[in-house]
Amino acid sequence: MNKKAGILGVGSYLPNKIVDNFYFEKIMDTSDEWIKTRTGISERRMVDENETTSDLSTKAALNAIKCANLTPQDIDLIIVATATPDMAFPSTACIVQENIGATHAAAFDISVACSGFIYGITIAKQFVETEMYKNILVIGAEALSRAVDYNDRSTAILFGDGAGAVVIGNVDEGGILSTYLGSDGKGKDVLTLPVGDSIKMSGSDVYKFAVRIMGEASLKALQMANLDATEIDCLIPHQANIRIIEASAKRLKLDMDKVYVNLNKYGNMSAASIPVALDEAYRQGKINKGDNVVLVGFGGGLTWGASVINWSIQGGKNE
Ligand code: ACO
């Protein structure tokens, strides 16, 4: 019988510095009221001047490896999804490999903007199920505060920094039941981060696309897993805007108490949003063994992805 891939451990790390909406009131023409009403964001985390994406990744990775009861020596492959790598090369994944001492691991980065974590777990699933690798670290990490233009009020207020990670390996029960990925290069100009520049975005185009694709992608992944929306125990959406999340939940006819939201605290952390939310939901006891968890995201490219996971690990709340 084929090996089934699932999540063995999950972890995250957020920088200590908290930047609230009132900071932006001081530096641009905006207000706490506007930001909260239009986006749902109250504050976000920001790296300090010496902190990098690989630093955040390293801490999240060690937390996920510990949660999986493994050591860095057990890791065979490291995948980092990021739009804000420390450098074009070496990859952030190679830096993490050295930092944690994962001397047996191959390592590479992927560039899929906010959908990167779902692409990452999809790649990991293939390697585990073909038995090429046993334990794979997938990290979503961003230092987006370095990539925003503090003169552009329509984007600067949206983004934050952080990292989340999972270890993917063989599970006896449950596992990653399905993953669905999509891309549309015709939308390449809607959301961009040119090399050496800052994020540019046509907010309303991204908004319309996001509301449509979050529901569609979730339903597609559910269909691939032979489940329907009534069987979702927890939805972990990409954390871009509370209005996008609420509209997506409505399309899935899902109560908001089954949807995990933390963008009020962290803003949009691109590839880090989903794994950080997953880690928090697990630790708060909102995800338990046997639950059907749907991850869904969208981002620059345009890209999107969704995955249905039947949760395999105990614990969380009491850890
Ligand atoms: N403070 C005050 N006013 C503002 C601000 C601000 N920070 N930003 C924009 N405004 C103004 C605009 O200038 C506009 O003024 P005008 O009517 O005089 O021209 C007005 O507010 C309304 O602007 P809209 O763009 O229509 O506002 P909207 O309600 O659409 O909200 C937002 C904008 C929050 C950006 C929304 O469109 C959105 O969330 N879009 C999706 C963004 C997203 O998901 N991005 C992440 C993609 S993931 C990735 O890959 C990085």
PDB file of C-alpha atoms in Angstrom, residues 177-181 215-227 294-296 305-308:
ATOM      1  CA  LEU A 177      -6.178  13.925   1.472  1.00  0.00           C
ATOM      2  CA  SER A 178      -5.923  16.313  -1.477  1.00  0.00           C
ATOM      3  CA  THR A 179      -4.134  19.342  -2.833  1.00  0.00           C
ATOM      4  CA  TYR A 180      -5.273  21.532  -5.695  1.00  0.00           C
ATOM      5  CA  LEU A 181      -3.052  24.186  -7.310  1.00  0.00           C
ATOM      6  CA  GLY A 215     -14.451  29.329  -2.524  1.00  0.00           C
ATOM      7  CA  GLU A 216     -13.737  27.608  -5.867  1.00  0.00           C
ATOM      8  CA  ALA A 217     -10.366  26.203  -4.791  1.00  0.00           C
ATOM      9  CA  SER A 218     -11.720  24.943  -1.453  1.00  0.00           C
ATOM     10  CA  LEU A 219     -14.600  23.153  -3.184  1.00  0.00           C
ATOM     11  CA  LYS A 220     -12.244  21.615  -5.741  1.00  0.00           C
ATOM     12  CA  ALA A 221      -9.911  20.257  -3.018  1.00  0.00           C
ATOM     13  CA  LEU A 222     -12.930  18.941  -1.055  1.00  0.00           C
ATOM     14  CA  GLN A 223     -14.263  17.206  -4.168  1.00  0.00           C
ATOM     15  CA  MET A 224     -10.839  15.594  -4.747  1.00  0.00           C
ATOM     16  CA  ALA A 225     -10.994  14.300  -1.152  1.00  0.00           C
ATOM     17  CA  ASN A 226     -14.578  13.036  -1.614  1.00  0.00           C
ATOM     18  CA  LEU A 227     -15.855  15.411   1.046  1.00  0.00           C
ATOM     19  CA  VAL A 294      -9.007  22.939   4.754  1.00  0.00           C
ATOM     20  CA  LEU A 295      -6.142  25.278   3.866  1.00  0.00           C
ATOM     21  CA  VAL A 296      -6.798  27.786   1.083  1.00  0.00           C
ATOM     22  CA  GLY A 305      -4.142  26.511  -3.911  1.00  0.00           C
ATOM     23  CA  ALA A 306      -6.197  24.499  -1.452  1.00  0.00           C
ATOM     24  CA  SER A 307      -5.602  21.340   0.529  1.00  0.00           C
ATOM     25  CA  VAL A 308      -7.730  19.047   2.669  1.00  0.00           C
TER      26      VAL A 308
END
